[in-house]
CSV table of C-alpha atoms and ligand atoms in Angstrom, one decimal:
chain,number,residue,atom,x,y,z
A,1,UNK,CA,-17.5,-0.5,-21.7
A,2,UNK,CA,-19.1,-2.1,-24.9
A,3,UNK,CA,-20.3,-5.5,-25.0
A,4,UNK,CA,-17.3,-6.8,-26.5
A,5,UNK,CA,-15.1,-5.2,-23.6
A,6,UNK,CA,-17.0,-7.0,-21.2
A,7,UNK,CA,-17.4,-10.1,-22.1
A,8,UNK,CA,-13.1,-10.0,-22.7
A,9,UNK,CA,-13.0,-8.2,-19.4
A,10,UNK,CA,-14.7,-11.4,-17.9
A,11,UNK,CA,-12.6,-13.8,-19.7
A,12,UNK,CA,-16.1,-16.0,-21.1
A,13,UNK,CA,-16.2,-14.3,-23.9
A,14,UNK,CA,-18.8,-16.9,-25.5
A,15,UNK,CA,-19.5,-16.1,-29.0
A,16,UNK,CA,-20.8,-19.2,-30.4
A,17,UNK,CA,-24.0,-19.1,-28.5
A,18,UNK,CA,-24.9,-16.0,-30.3
A,19,UNK,CA,-25.4,-17.9,-33.3
A,20,UNK,CA,-27.8,-20.8,-32.3
A,21,UNK,CA,-28.5,-21.7,-36.2
A,22,UNK,CA,-25.1,-22.9,-36.1
A,23,UNK,CA,-25.4,-24.8,-32.5
A,24,UNK,CA,-22.7,-26.0,-30.0
A,25,UNK,CA,-23.2,-29.3,-31.6
A,26,UNK,CA,-20.2,-31.7,-32.8
A,27,UNK,CA,-19.2,-31.4,-36.4
A,28,UNK,CA,-18.6,-33.4,-39.3
A,29,UNK,CA,-16.0,-33.1,-42.0
A,30,UNK,CA,-17.6,-35.2,-44.5
A,31,UNK,CA,-17.3,-31.6,-46.5
A,32,UNK,CA,-14.0,-32.0,-46.7
A,33,UNK,CA,-13.6,-35.6,-47.6
A,34,UNK,CA,-16.6,-36.8,-49.8
A,35,UNK,CA,-16.0,-36.3,-54.0
A,36,UNK,CA,-19.6,-36.0,-54.5
A,37,UNK,CA,-19.3,-33.3,-52.4
A,38,UNK,CA,-16.8,-31.5,-54.2
A,39,UNK,CA,-18.3,-31.7,-57.5
A,40,UNK,CA,-21.4,-29.8,-55.7
A,41,UNK,CA,-19.5,-27.2,-54.2
A,42,UNK,CA,-17.9,-26.5,-57.1
A,43,UNK,CA,-21.2,-26.0,-58.6
A,44,UNK,CA,-22.7,-24.3,-56.2
A,45,UNK,CA,-19.6,-22.2,-55.4
A,46,UNK,CA,-16.8,-21.6,-57.4
A,47,UNK,CA,-19.0,-21.2,-60.9
A,48,UNK,CA,-21.5,-19.1,-59.3
A,49,UNK,CA,-19.8,-17.0,-56.4
A,50,UNK,CA,-17.9,-13.5,-56.9
A,51,UNK,CA,-14.0,-15.0,-56.5
A,52,UNK,CA,-11.0,-12.9,-56.4
A,53,UNK,CA,-8.2,-12.9,-59.3
A,54,UNK,CA,-5.7,-9.8,-58.7
A,55,UNK,CA,-5.4,-6.6,-57.8
A,56,UNK,CA,-6.8,-3.2,-59.9
A,57,UNK,CA,-3.1,-2.3,-60.0
A,58,UNK,CA,-2.8,-5.0,-62.6
A,59,UNK,CA,-4.8,-3.5,-64.8
A,60,UNK,CA,-3.7,-0.1,-64.1
A,61,UNK,CA,-4.7,1.6,-67.4
A,62,UNK,CA,-6.8,0.9,-70.6
A,63,UNK,CA,-4.9,-2.1,-72.4
A,64,UNK,CA,-3.4,-3.2,-69.3
A,65,UNK,CA,-4.1,-7.3,-69.1
A,66,UNK,CA,-3.5,-10.4,-66.9
A,67,UNK,CA,-4.4,-13.7,-67.5
A,68,UNK,CA,-5.7,-16.4,-65.2
A,69,UNK,CA,-5.9,-20.1,-65.3
A,70,UNK,CA,-8.2,-21.0,-62.1
A,71,UNK,CA,-6.9,-24.0,-61.0
A,72,UNK,CA,-8.9,-27.2,-60.9
A,73,UNK,CA,-9.6,-26.2,-64.3
A,74,UNK,CA,-12.7,-24.0,-63.1
A,75,UNK,CA,-12.0,-21.5,-66.0
A,76,UNK,CA,-8.9,-19.3,-67.9
A,77,UNK,CA,-10.0,-16.2,-68.7
A,78,UNK,CA,-8.2,-12.7,-69.0
A,79,UNK,CA,-8.8,-9.6,-67.6
A,80,UNK,CA,-8.6,-6.5,-69.5
A,81,UNK,CA,-9.0,-2.7,-68.5
A,82,UNK,CA,-11.2,-1.4,-71.5
A,83,UNK,CA,-10.9,1.7,-73.1
A,84,UNK,CA,-13.6,3.0,-71.1
A,85,UNK,CA,-12.0,2.4,-68.3
A,86,UNK,CA,-14.0,-0.4,-67.2
A,87,UNK,CA,-12.6,-4.3,-66.1
A,88,UNK,CA,-13.2,-6.7,-68.4
A,89,UNK,CA,-12.8,-10.2,-68.2
A,90,UNK,CA,-13.4,-13.4,-70.9
A,91,UNK,CA,-12.8,-16.7,-71.4
A,92,UNK,CA,-9.6,-17.1,-73.1
A,93,UNK,CA,-10.6,-19.2,-76.3
A,94,UNK,CA,-10.8,-18.4,-79.8
A,95,UNK,CA,-14.0,-18.3,-82.0
A,96,UNK,CA,-12.3,-19.4,-84.6
A,97,UNK,CA,-11.5,-23.2,-83.8
A,98,UNK,CA,-10.8,-22.4,-80.3
A,99,UNK,CA,-7.2,-21.8,-79.6
A,100,UNK,CA,-6.4,-20.1,-76.6
A,101,UNK,CA,-6.2,-16.4,-77.8
A,102,UNK,CA,-3.9,-15.0,-75.0
A,103,UNK,CA,-0.1,-16.1,-73.9
A,104,UNK,CA,3.2,-16.1,-74.1
A,105,UNK,CA,5.9,-18.6,-74.2
A,106,UNK,CA,3.6,-21.5,-72.7
A,107,UNK,CA,0.2,-22.1,-73.2
A,108,UNK,CA,-0.4,-23.2,-69.2
A,109,UNK,CA,1.8,-20.4,-67.7
A,110,UNK,CA,-0.3,-17.1,-66.7
A,111,UNK,CA,0.6,-14.0,-68.8
A,112,UNK,CA,0.3,-10.4,-68.4
A,113,UNK,CA,0.8,-6.9,-70.4
A,114,UNK,CA,-0.6,-4.2,-72.7
A,115,UNK,CA,-1.7,-3.9,-76.0
A,116,UNK,CA,-4.6,-3.1,-78.0
A,117,UNK,CA,-6.2,-5.3,-79.3
A,118,UNK,CA,-5.5,-9.6,-78.7
A,119,UNK,CA,-4.5,-11.4,-81.8
A,120,UNK,CA,-4.7,-15.3,-81.6
A,121,UNK,CA,-1.7,-17.1,-82.8
A,122,UNK,CA,-3.3,-19.2,-84.5
A,123,UNK,CA,-4.9,-17.7,-87.6
A,124,UNK,CA,-4.7,-14.7,-86.4
A,125,UNK,CA,-7.9,-13.1,-85.6
A,126,UNK,CA,-8.3,-10.2,-83.8
A,127,UNK,CA,-10.0,-9.1,-80.4
A,128,UNK,CA,-11.0,-5.7,-78.6
A,129,UNK,CA,-10.1,-4.8,-74.9
A,130,UNK,CA,-13.8,-6.5,-74.7
A,131,UNK,CA,-13.3,-9.3,-75.9
A,132,UNK,CA,-15.6,-9.0,-79.5
A,133,UNK,CA,-13.9,-9.9,-82.8
A,134,UNK,CA,-12.4,-7.3,-84.8
A,135,UNK,CA,-10.4,-8.6,-87.5
A,136,UNK,CA,-11.3,-11.9,-89.4
A,137,UNK,CA,-8.2,-13.1,-91.3
A,138,UNK,CA,-10.0,-14.0,-95.2
A,139,UNK,CA,-13.0,-13.1,-93.7
A,140,UNK,CA,-14.3,-13.2,-97.3
A,141,UNK,CA,-13.4,-17.3,-97.9
A,142,UNK,CA,-16.3,-18.2,-94.9
A,143,UNK,CA,-19.5,-18.7,-94.9
A,144,UNK,CA,-22.5,-16.5,-93.2
A,145,UNK,CA,-20.5,-15.1,-90.4
A,146,UNK,CA,-21.7,-12.5,-88.2
A,147,UNK,CA,-18.5,-10.8,-86.9
A,148,UNK,CA,-20.9,-9.2,-84.5
A,149,UNK,CA,-21.7,-12.2,-82.9
A,150,UNK,CA,-18.5,-13.6,-82.7
A,151,UNK,CA,-15.8,-12.9,-79.4
A,152,UNK,CA,-14.1,-14.7,-76.2
A,153,UNK,CA,-17.2,-15.4,-74.6
A,154,UNK,CA,-17.8,-12.9,-71.6
A,155,UNK,CA,-17.3,-13.6,-67.5
A,156,UNK,CA,-18.8,-10.8,-65.9
A,157,UNK,CA,-16.2,-8.5,-64.1
A,158,UNK,CA,-16.4,-5.9,-61.3
A,159,UNK,CA,-13.7,-4.1,-59.2
A,160,UNK,CA,-14.0,-3.2,-54.9
A,161,UNK,CA,-11.5,-1.4,-53.4
A,162,UNK,CA,-9.0,-2.2,-56.1
A,163,UNK,CA,-9.7,-6.0,-55.9
A,164,UNK,CA,-10.5,-7.3,-59.0
A,165,UNK,CA,-13.5,-10.1,-58.6
A,166,UNK,CA,-15.2,-12.6,-61.6
A,167,UNK,CA,-18.0,-14.5,-61.5
A,168,UNK,CA,-18.5,-17.0,-63.3
A,169,UNK,CA,-22.5,-17.7,-63.3
A,170,UNK,CA,-24.3,-15.4,-66.5
A,171,UNK,CA,-26.4,-13.0,-64.6
A,172,UNK,CA,-24.5,-13.0,-60.7
A,173,UNK,CA,-26.1,-10.9,-58.0
A,174,UNK,CA,-23.8,-7.9,-58.5
A,175,UNK,CA,-20.6,-7.8,-56.1
A,176,UNK,CA,-21.3,-5.3,-54.0
A,177,UNK,CA,-24.5,-7.1,-52.9
A,178,UNK,CA,-22.8,-9.9,-52.3
A,179,UNK,CA,-20.0,-8.3,-50.7
A,180,UNK,CA,-23.2,-6.5,-48.1
A,181,UNK,CA,-22.7,-3.7,-45.8
A,182,UNK,CA,-19.6,-4.8,-43.2
A,183,UNK,CA,-17.2,-5.9,-46.3
A,184,UNK,CA,-17.9,-2.7,-48.0
A,185,UNK,CA,-16.1,-0.9,-45.3
A,186,UNK,CA,-13.0,-2.0,-46.3
A,187,UNK,CA,-13.2,0.5,-49.3
A,188,UNK,CA,-12.1,3.7,-46.7
A,189,UNK,CA,-8.8,1.3,-46.4
A,190,UNK,CA,-5.7,3.1,-48.2
A,191,UNK,CA,-5.2,0.1,-50.5
A,192,UNK,CA,-4.2,1.8,-53.5
A,193,UNK,CA,-0.9,3.1,-51.5
A,194,UNK,CA,0.3,-0.1,-50.9
A,195,UNK,CA,1.6,-1.5,-54.0
A,196,UNK,CA,5.0,-3.1,-53.1
A,197,UNK,CA,3.8,-6.9,-53.7
A,198,UNK,CA,5.5,-9.9,-52.3
A,199,UNK,CA,3.6,-13.1,-53.8
A,200,UNK,CA,3.8,-16.9,-53.1
A,201,UNK,CA,1.8,-20.1,-53.9
A,202,UNK,CA,2.0,-23.9,-53.5
A,203,UNK,CA,0.0,-26.7,-53.8
A,204,UNK,CA,-1.4,-28.6,-50.6
A,205,UNK,CA,-2.7,-31.8,-50.5
A,206,UNK,CA,-5.7,-30.7,-48.7
A,207,UNK,CA,-8.9,-29.9,-49.0
A,208,UNK,CA,-9.2,-25.8,-49.2
A,209,UNK,CA,-11.2,-25.4,-46.6
A,210,UNK,CA,-9.0,-27.3,-44.4
A,211,UNK,CA,-6.7,-24.8,-44.9
A,212,UNK,CA,-9.2,-21.6,-43.9
A,213,UNK,CA,-9.7,-23.5,-40.6
A,214,UNK,CA,-6.4,-23.2,-39.9
A,215,UNK,CA,-6.0,-19.6,-40.2
A,216,UNK,CA,-9.5,-18.4,-38.7
A,217,UNK,CA,-8.4,-19.9,-34.8
A,218,UNK,CA,-5.5,-18.7,-33.1
A,219,UNK,CA,-5.9,-21.6,-30.5
A,220,UNK,CA,-3.2,-23.5,-32.6
A,221,UNK,CA,-0.2,-21.3,-32.6
A,222,UNK,CA,1.8,-22.6,-29.4
A,223,UNK,CA,2.0,-26.4,-31.0
A,224,UNK,CA,2.1,-26.0,-34.7
A,225,UNK,CA,4.1,-23.0,-34.4
A,226,UNK,CA,6.2,-23.6,-31.6
A,227,UNK,CA,9.1,-23.6,-32.9
A,228,UNK,CA,8.7,-20.1,-34.2
A,229,UNK,CA,7.5,-19.1,-30.2
A,230,UNK,CA,9.6,-21.1,-28.0
A,231,UNK,CA,10.8,-24.8,-28.0
A,232,UNK,CA,9.5,-25.1,-25.1
A,233,UNK,CA,5.8,-25.8,-25.7
A,234,UNK,CA,5.0,-24.6,-21.8
A,235,UNK,CA,6.5,-21.2,-22.6
A,236,UNK,CA,5.3,-21.3,-25.9
A,237,UNK,CA,1.9,-21.7,-24.6
A,238,UNK,CA,2.2,-18.8,-22.2
A,239,UNK,CA,3.3,-16.2,-24.8
A,240,UNK,CA,0.1,-16.7,-26.8
A,241,UNK,CA,-2.3,-14.2,-25.8
A,242,UNK,CA,-5.0,-15.9,-24.0
A,243,UNK,CA,-8.1,-17.3,-25.8
A,244,UNK,CA,-10.4,-14.6,-24.8
A,245,UNK,CA,-8.4,-11.7,-26.5
A,246,UNK,CA,-9.5,-12.4,-29.9
A,247,UNK,CA,-12.7,-11.2,-31.3
A,248,UNK,CA,-15.1,-12.7,-33.8
A,249,UNK,CA,-18.2,-11.6,-36.0
A,250,UNK,CA,-19.8,-12.7,-38.5
A,251,UNK,CA,-21.7,-11.4,-41.2
A,252,UNK,CA,-22.6,-14.5,-43.4
A,253,UNK,CA,-21.3,-15.5,-45.5
A,254,UNK,CA,-18.3,-13.4,-44.7
A,255,UNK,CA,-16.7,-13.4,-41.5
A,256,UNK,CA,-14.0,-11.5,-39.3
A,257,UNK,CA,-11.0,-12.7,-36.7
A,258,UNK,CA,-9.4,-9.8,-35.0
A,259,UNK,CA,-6.2,-10.6,-33.5
A,260,UNK,CA,-4.1,-8.6,-30.8
A,261,UNK,CA,-0.1,-8.1,-31.3
A,262,UNK,CA,2.9,-6.7,-30.3
A,263,UNK,CA,3.3,-2.9,-30.7
A,264,UNK,CA,6.1,-2.3,-32.5
A,265,UNK,CA,9.6,-1.2,-30.6
A,266,UNK,CA,10.4,2.4,-29.8
A,267,UNK,CA,11.8,4.2,-32.8
A,268,UNK,CA,15.7,3.5,-33.1
A,269,UNK,CA,18.4,6.1,-33.5
A,270,UNK,CA,20.0,6.4,-37.0
A,271,UNK,CA,22.9,4.1,-37.8
A,272,UNK,CA,22.0,1.8,-34.6
A,273,UNK,CA,19.6,-1.1,-34.6
A,274,UNK,CA,17.7,0.5,-32.1
A,275,UNK,CA,16.5,-1.3,-28.3
A,276,UNK,CA,15.8,-4.7,-28.0
A,277,UNK,CA,12.6,-6.4,-26.4
A,278,UNK,CA,14.0,-9.0,-24.0
A,279,UNK,CA,12.7,-12.2,-25.5
A,280,UNK,CA,13.3,-11.0,-29.5
A,281,UNK,CA,15.9,-13.1,-31.4
A,282,UNK,CA,18.4,-11.1,-33.5
A,283,UNK,CA,17.4,-11.3,-36.6
A,284,UNK,CA,14.1,-9.9,-36.1
A,285,UNK,CA,16.1,-6.8,-33.8
A,286,UNK,CA,18.8,-6.6,-37.0
A,287,UNK,CA,15.6,-5.9,-39.8
A,288,UNK,CA,13.2,-4.5,-37.0
A,289,UNK,CA,10.6,-6.8,-38.4
A,290,UNK,CA,8.9,-9.8,-38.2
A,291,UNK,CA,5.7,-11.7,-38.3
A,292,UNK,CA,3.8,-9.0,-36.6
A,293,UNK,CA,4.9,-6.5,-39.5
A,294,UNK,CA,7.9,-3.8,-39.6
A,295,UNK,CA,8.5,-1.7,-36.4
A,296,UNK,CA,9.2,1.3,-38.6
A,297,UNK,CA,5.4,1.8,-39.3
A,298,UNK,CA,4.5,3.9,-42.2
A,299,UNK,CA,2.2,6.7,-41.7
A,300,UNK,CA,-0.6,6.4,-43.9
A,301,UNK,CA,-3.2,9.1,-41.8
A,302,UNK,CA,-5.7,7.6,-39.2
A,303,UNK,CA,-6.5,4.1,-38.7
A,304,UNK,CA,-10.4,3.3,-40.9
A,305,UNK,CA,-13.0,3.4,-37.9
A,306,UNK,CA,-14.1,0.2,-39.4
A,307,UNK,CA,-11.0,-1.5,-38.2
A,308,UNK,CA,-10.9,-3.5,-34.8
A,309,UNK,CA,-14.3,-3.1,-33.4
A,310,UNK,CA,-13.7,-5.4,-30.7
A,311,UNK,CA,-11.2,-3.2,-29.4
A,312,UNK,CA,-8.6,-5.1,-28.4
A,313,UNK,CA,-6.3,-2.9,-26.6
A,314,UNK,CA,-3.0,-4.5,-28.6
A,315,UNK,CA,-4.6,-5.2,-32.1
A,316,UNK,CA,-2.7,-6.9,-34.0
A,317,UNK,CA,-4.4,-7.3,-37.5
A,318,UNK,CA,-8.3,-8.2,-38.8
A,319,UNK,CA,-8.4,-10.7,-40.9
A,320,UNK,CA,-11.8,-10.3,-43.2
A,321,UNK,CA,-13.0,-14.1,-44.6
A,322,UNK,CA,-14.6,-13.2,-48.0
A,323,UNK,CA,-16.9,-16.1,-48.9
A,324,UNK,CA,-15.9,-18.5,-50.0
A,325,UNK,CA,-12.0,-18.3,-50.6
A,326,UNK,CA,-10.9,-14.9,-49.9
A,327,UNK,CA,-8.9,-13.8,-46.8
A,328,UNK,CA,-8.0,-10.1,-46.5
A,329,UNK,CA,-5.8,-9.1,-43.7
A,330,UNK,CA,-5.3,-5.4,-42.7
A,331,UNK,CA,-2.5,-5.2,-40.3
A,332,UNK,CA,-1.8,-2.9,-37.1
A,333,UNK,CA,1.1,-2.2,-38.9
A,334,UNK,CA,-0.2,-0.7,-41.9
A,335,UNK,CA,0.5,-3.3,-44.4
A,336,UNK,CA,-2.1,-6.2,-45.6
A,337,UNK,CA,-2.2,-9.7,-46.9
A,338,UNK,CA,-4.5,-11.2,-49.1
A,339,UNK,CA,-4.9,-15.2,-48.8
A,340,UNK,CA,-6.7,-17.0,-51.9
A,341,UNK,CA,-7.7,-20.7,-52.0
A,342,UNK,CA,-8.3,-23.0,-54.9
A,343,UNK,CA,-9.6,-26.2,-55.2
A,344,UNK,CA,-8.2,-28.6,-57.7
A,345,UNK,CA,-9.7,-31.6,-56.5
A,346,UNK,CA,-11.4,-32.7,-53.0
A,347,UNK,CA,-8.3,-33.3,-51.7
A,348,UNK,CA,-6.1,-30.5,-53.0
A,349,UNK,CA,-5.6,-26.5,-53.6
A,350,UNK,CA,-3.6,-24.4,-54.9
A,351,UNK,CA,-2.6,-21.6,-52.2
A,352,UNK,CA,-1.7,-18.1,-53.1
A,353,UNK,CA,-0.2,-15.6,-50.4
A,354,UNK,CA,0.4,-12.0,-51.2
A,355,UNK,CA,1.8,-9.4,-49.1
A,356,UNK,CA,1.6,-5.5,-49.6
A,357,UNK,CA,3.4,-2.6,-48.4
A,358,UNK,CA,4.1,1.2,-49.0
A,359,UNK,CA,6.3,0.9,-51.0
A,360,UNK,CA,9.7,1.2,-49.5
A,361,UNK,CA,11.8,4.4,-49.0
A,362,UNK,CA,15.3,2.6,-48.4
A,363,UNK,CA,17.3,-0.3,-48.3
A,364,UNK,CA,16.7,-1.0,-44.6
A,365,UNK,CA,12.7,-0.8,-44.9
A,366,UNK,CA,12.9,-2.7,-48.0
A,367,UNK,CA,14.5,-5.6,-45.4
A,368,UNK,CA,12.2,-5.4,-43.2
A,369,UNK,CA,9.5,-6.4,-45.7
A,370,UNK,CA,11.5,-9.2,-46.5
A,371,UNK,CA,11.8,-9.9,-43.1
A,372,UNK,CA,7.4,-10.2,-42.5
A,373,UNK,CA,7.5,-11.9,-46.0
A,374,UNK,CA,9.9,-14.7,-45.1
A,375,UNK,CA,8.1,-15.2,-41.5
A,376,UNK,CA,4.8,-14.8,-42.6
A,377,UNK,CA,5.0,-17.6,-45.6
A,378,UNK,CA,7.1,-19.9,-42.7
A,379,UNK,CA,4.4,-19.8,-40.8
A,380,UNK,CA,2.1,-20.4,-43.5
A,381,UNK,CA,4.2,-23.5,-44.3
A,382,UNK,CA,4.0,-25.0,-40.9
A,383,UNK,CA,0.1,-24.9,-41.3
A,384,UNK,CA,0.6,-26.6,-45.0
A,385,UNK,CA,2.2,-29.9,-43.1
A,386,UNK,CA,-0.9,-30.0,-40.6
A,387,UNK,CA,-3.3,-29.3,-43.2
A,388,UNK,CA,-2.1,-32.5,-45.3
A,389,UNK,CA,-1.4,-34.7,-42.5
A,390,UNK,CA,-5.2,-33.3,-40.8
A,391,UNK,CA,-6.5,-34.3,-44.6
A,392,UNK,CA,-4.9,-37.8,-44.5
A,393,UNK,CA,-6.5,-38.7,-41.1
A,394,UNK,CA,-9.8,-37.3,-42.0
A,395,UNK,CA,-9.7,-39.7,-44.8
A,396,UNK,CA,-9.4,-43.1,-43.3
A,397,UNK,CA,-12.9,-41.9,-41.7
A,398,UNK,CA,-12.1,-43.6,-38.3
A,399,UNK,CA,-13.4,-40.7,-36.7
A,400,UNK,CA,-16.8,-38.9,-37.9
A,401,UNK,CA,-17.6,-36.6,-35.0
A,402,UNK,CA,-15.4,-33.6,-33.9
A,403,UNK,CA,-15.6,-30.5,-31.5
A,404,UNK,CA,-15.4,-27.2,-32.0
A,405,UNK,CA,-14.8,-24.6,-29.3
A,406,UNK,CA,-16.0,-21.0,-28.6
A,407,UNK,CA,-12.5,-20.0,-30.5
A,408,UNK,CA,-13.6,-22.2,-33.1
A,409,UNK,CA,-16.3,-20.4,-34.5
A,410,UNK,CA,-15.1,-19.4,-37.5
A,411,UNK,CA,-15.0,-23.0,-38.8
A,412,UNK,CA,-18.7,-23.9,-37.8
A,413,UNK,CA,-19.6,-20.8,-39.5
A,414,UNK,CA,-18.0,-21.4,-43.1
A,415,UNK,CA,-18.6,-24.7,-43.2
A,416,UNK,CA,-22.3,-24.5,-42.5
A,417,UNK,CA,-22.4,-21.7,-45.0
A,418,UNK,CA,-20.8,-23.9,-47.9
A,419,UNK,CA,-23.2,-26.6,-46.8
A,420,UNK,CA,-25.9,-24.0,-46.9
A,421,UNK,CA,-25.0,-22.8,-50.4
A,422,UNK,CA,-24.7,-26.3,-52.1
A,423,UNK,CA,-28.0,-27.2,-50.6
A,424,UNK,CA,-29.6,-24.0,-51.7
A,425,UNK,CA,-28.1,-24.5,-54.9
A,426,UNK,CA,-29.1,-28.4,-55.1
A,427,UNK,CA,-32.4,-27.4,-54.0
A,428,UNK,CA,-33.3,-24.5,-56.4
A,429,UNK,CA,-31.9,-27.0,-59.3
A,430,UNK,CA,-34.1,-29.7,-58.7
A,431,UNK,CA,-37.4,-27.0,-58.9
A,432,UNK,CA,-35.6,-26.2,-62.0
A,433,UNK,CA,-35.6,-29.2,-63.0
A,434,UNK,CA,-38.7,-30.3,-61.8
A,435,UNK,CA,-41.0,-27.7,-64.0
A,436,UNK,CA,-39.0,-28.4,-66.9
B,1,FES,S1,-8.2,-20.6,-83.7
B,1,FES,FE1,-8.0,-18.4,-83.7
B,1,FES,S2,-7.8,-17.6,-85.0
B,1,FES,FE2,-7.7,-19.8,-85.4
B,2,FE2,FE1,-0.9,-20.8,-38.5
C-alpha cells in the first residue's frame, strides 16, 4: 500500500501538515480585495510570469498567426510561427506612428490568419513574421532611419506540450525551468490528438483568485451544484465522493488536484442508447455523456504514468494548476480542458474555458461532446454566481479571517504563492532602487 493509499484508507488524509510553511492558521483575503495589492500583483506576477495564450495548433505552419488582447490592458500581442518554425510574439504596435498593426474588422477584436508579412493599415509599413520591419513606404523621405532597428517590440514566447506561452519581462527565466519537473511530465500526454475545440469565455465580477479557489476544492459541489446533482441536498451530499477520495499535491508554485469520477457506461449495442444507470437523467443516457465526459471513450493508448499519482480507484481527472492563471485538466475519459483567468481589475476578470476532444467520428460522438461542453459550462456558471457573491461580501471587510479545511490546501497554498511572489518582487525592486 502506498503512502497515499494508506492515508485514503484511514479516512484521515491530512495533506496540510505536510507543508508546515503554509501553517494551519486562518487566512486573510485582503489579497483579493485590495486595489494596492492588485497593482503589486500585476507588476510582480502578470508582467513577469509565463502566460498561456493559445494552443500551438493555432500557429501550425510558418505564417500562421493570432492576436491576443490580454485583459485589463496588460498587453496587445501578435503570436506568429516564423519561417524558421519557431513561435514568436511581439507587441501589436507600429514603429511609425503607433498604429495597431494586426487587426481585421474591429481594432479591439482578436484575429487570426496566415500571411508572409504584416502590413500596417495606416501607411503601409510592413513587418516580417519575426516582427522586423521589411518595408517602409517612401523610405527616402525620412531622416536618419535605420530599418534594422525598427520592429514591433518583441515579447518572449515559447511552447511546451503544444501550449504557447508568452512572458512580458525583458529577460525571463526559461519556460521549462519555470514549469519544473512535475509539470514537465505533461509532455507525455497526446494533447495534439485532441484538436476538436469548444471555447467559452465570460467576465466575472470578482477577483480572479476567488475563481481559482472555487475549482481547486471539491467541498462545495453538493451545495453550489445541488440542482445538478440532486435538489434534495441531503441526497446530493451522499452522492459526492467522501473528502478523502481526493488527492492533492504541491510543486510550488504549481499544484495538482486529483478527482474521482464515475466509470463510463458499458459499450452499447449499435442502434440502442445502451444500458442506463439508475441515477442517470434521460438526457445523459440519450447522449451517453455528462460532466465527467463521454461514455464512449476514444482510444488514445495507455494513460501516461504521470496521471493519477494518488491512485484514486475510480479516477475522474487530474487538474494541474500552472502558476499563475492556467489550469490544465486531463480527464480519465480522454479529453482535456483548459481554464484561464485574466484579471482586469481587483474586482473583475475574464474567465476562459476551452475543451479539447479527439475529433468526433460521427454525429453521435459530436453530440456527446456538445453535452460534455454544456454540462461543464453550466457547472462553471454556477460557480461564477458564488464567486461574485463572495467578492461582494469580502469587500465589506466585516469578516477578515477565514478558515480553510485540509481539503482546501490548494487555496492556502495558492494565495501564499501569490503573496510570496509579490513580496519577493517588491524586495528585489526596493534593493535595486536603493542601489541606484
Ligand atoms: S502607423 Fe503604421 S505605417 Fe504609419
Ligand atoms: Fe464548482
